[in-house]
mmCIF file of C-alpha atoms in Angstrom:
data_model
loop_
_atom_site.group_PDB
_atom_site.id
_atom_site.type_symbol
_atom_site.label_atom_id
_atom_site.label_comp_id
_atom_site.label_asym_id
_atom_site.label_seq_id
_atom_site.Cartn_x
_atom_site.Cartn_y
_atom_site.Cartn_z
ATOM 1 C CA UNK H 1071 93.985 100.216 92.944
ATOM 2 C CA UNK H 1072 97.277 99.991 91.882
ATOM 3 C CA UNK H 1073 98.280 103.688 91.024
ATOM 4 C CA UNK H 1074 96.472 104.480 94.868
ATOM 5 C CA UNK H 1075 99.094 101.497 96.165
ATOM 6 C CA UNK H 1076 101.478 103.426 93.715
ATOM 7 C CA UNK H 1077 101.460 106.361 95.121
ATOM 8 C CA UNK H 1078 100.865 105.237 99.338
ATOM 9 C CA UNK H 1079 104.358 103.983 98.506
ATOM 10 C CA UNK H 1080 105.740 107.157 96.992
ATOM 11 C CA UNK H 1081 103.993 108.899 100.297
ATOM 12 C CA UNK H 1082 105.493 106.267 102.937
ATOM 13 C CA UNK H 1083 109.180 107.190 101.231
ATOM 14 C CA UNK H 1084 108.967 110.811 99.978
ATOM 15 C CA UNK H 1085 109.756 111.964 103.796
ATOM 16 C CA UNK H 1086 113.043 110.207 102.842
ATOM 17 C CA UNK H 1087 113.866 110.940 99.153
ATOM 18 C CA UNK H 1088 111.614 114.211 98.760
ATOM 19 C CA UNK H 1089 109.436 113.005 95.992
ATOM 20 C CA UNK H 1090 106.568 114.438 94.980
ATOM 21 C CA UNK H 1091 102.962 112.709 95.547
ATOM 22 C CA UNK H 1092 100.126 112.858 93.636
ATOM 23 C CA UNK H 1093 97.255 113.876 96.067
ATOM 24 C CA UNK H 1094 94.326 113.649 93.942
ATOM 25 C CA UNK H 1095 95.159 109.285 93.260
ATOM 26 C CA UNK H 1096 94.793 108.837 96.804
ATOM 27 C CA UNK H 1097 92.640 110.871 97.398
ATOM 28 C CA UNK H 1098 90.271 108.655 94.393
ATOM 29 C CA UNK H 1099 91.529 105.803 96.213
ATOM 30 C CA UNK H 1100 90.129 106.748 99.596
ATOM 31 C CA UNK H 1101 86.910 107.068 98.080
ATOM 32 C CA UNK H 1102 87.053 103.463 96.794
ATOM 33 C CA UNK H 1103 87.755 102.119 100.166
ATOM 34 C CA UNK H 1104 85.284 103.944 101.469
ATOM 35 C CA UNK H 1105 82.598 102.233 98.965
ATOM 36 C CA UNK H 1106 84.387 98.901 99.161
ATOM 37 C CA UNK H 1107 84.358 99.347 103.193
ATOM 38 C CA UNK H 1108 88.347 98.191 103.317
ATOM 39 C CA UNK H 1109 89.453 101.009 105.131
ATOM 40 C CA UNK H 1110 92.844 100.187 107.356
ATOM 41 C CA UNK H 1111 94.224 102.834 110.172
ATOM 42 C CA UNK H 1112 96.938 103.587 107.349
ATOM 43 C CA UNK H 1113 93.788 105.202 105.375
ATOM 44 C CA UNK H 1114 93.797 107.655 108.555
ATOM 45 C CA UNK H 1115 97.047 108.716 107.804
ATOM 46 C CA UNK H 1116 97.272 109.145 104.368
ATOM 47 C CA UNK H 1117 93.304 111.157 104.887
ATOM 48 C CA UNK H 1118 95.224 113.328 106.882
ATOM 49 C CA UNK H 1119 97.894 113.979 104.798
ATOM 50 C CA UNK H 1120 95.309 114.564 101.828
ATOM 51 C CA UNK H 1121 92.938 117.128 103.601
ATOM 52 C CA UNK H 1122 96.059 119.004 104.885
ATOM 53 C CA UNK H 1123 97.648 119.330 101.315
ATOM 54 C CA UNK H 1124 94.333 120.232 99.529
ATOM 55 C CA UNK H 1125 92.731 121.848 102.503
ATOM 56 C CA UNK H 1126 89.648 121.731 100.892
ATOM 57 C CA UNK H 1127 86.402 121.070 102.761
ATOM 58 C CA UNK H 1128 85.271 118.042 101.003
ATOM 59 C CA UNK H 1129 88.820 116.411 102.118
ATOM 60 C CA UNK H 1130 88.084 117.148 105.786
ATOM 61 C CA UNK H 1131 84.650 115.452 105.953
ATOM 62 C CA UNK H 1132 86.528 112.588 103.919
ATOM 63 C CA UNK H 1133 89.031 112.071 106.557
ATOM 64 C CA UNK H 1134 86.024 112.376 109.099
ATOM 65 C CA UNK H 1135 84.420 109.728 107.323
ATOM 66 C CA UNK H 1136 87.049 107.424 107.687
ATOM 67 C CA UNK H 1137 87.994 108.246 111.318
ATOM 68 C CA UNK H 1138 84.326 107.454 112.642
ATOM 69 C CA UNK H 1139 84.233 104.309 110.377
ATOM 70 C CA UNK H 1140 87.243 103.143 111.905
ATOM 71 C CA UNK H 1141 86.153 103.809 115.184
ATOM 72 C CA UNK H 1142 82.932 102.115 114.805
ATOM 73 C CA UNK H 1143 84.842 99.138 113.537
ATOM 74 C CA UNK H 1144 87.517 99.125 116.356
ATOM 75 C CA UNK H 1145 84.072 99.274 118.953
ATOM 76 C CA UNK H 1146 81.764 96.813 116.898
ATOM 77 C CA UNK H 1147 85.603 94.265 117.522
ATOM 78 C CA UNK H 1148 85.602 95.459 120.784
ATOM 79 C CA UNK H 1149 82.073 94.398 121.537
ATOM 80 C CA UNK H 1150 82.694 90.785 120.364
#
């Protein structure tokens, strides 16, 4: 996971220094926390930012994916 923590970092400062970010690594590391079931709200973001640069449908259902699987995690915490 290190070129997806590679490039989170480039995304978190590229607002700042303009740098370019290499979508398609996070968007390959999205799908690994997705399998591995280590999504964080920060995965949220950076879905959003993917399925708004690529636009492409199969980016949208990712970042749906992740937003209901964090939402049934938040309720299955809340429920404890």
């Amino acid at each position: 996971m290190s070129r997806y923590d590679e490039q989170l970092e480039t995304l978190l400062t590229a607002k700042a220094q303009g740098k370019g970010v290499n979508v398609r690594i996070l968007e390959a590391g999205l799908d690994t926390k997705i399998k591995e079931g280590t999504l964080e709200h920060q995965d949220l973001e950076v879905a959003a930012f993917v399925a708004r640069s690529l636009g492409s449908m199969s980016s949208r259902v990712k970042y749906s994916q992740i937003r209901r699987a964090l939402e049934s995690k938040s309720e299955e915490q809340a429920a404890e």
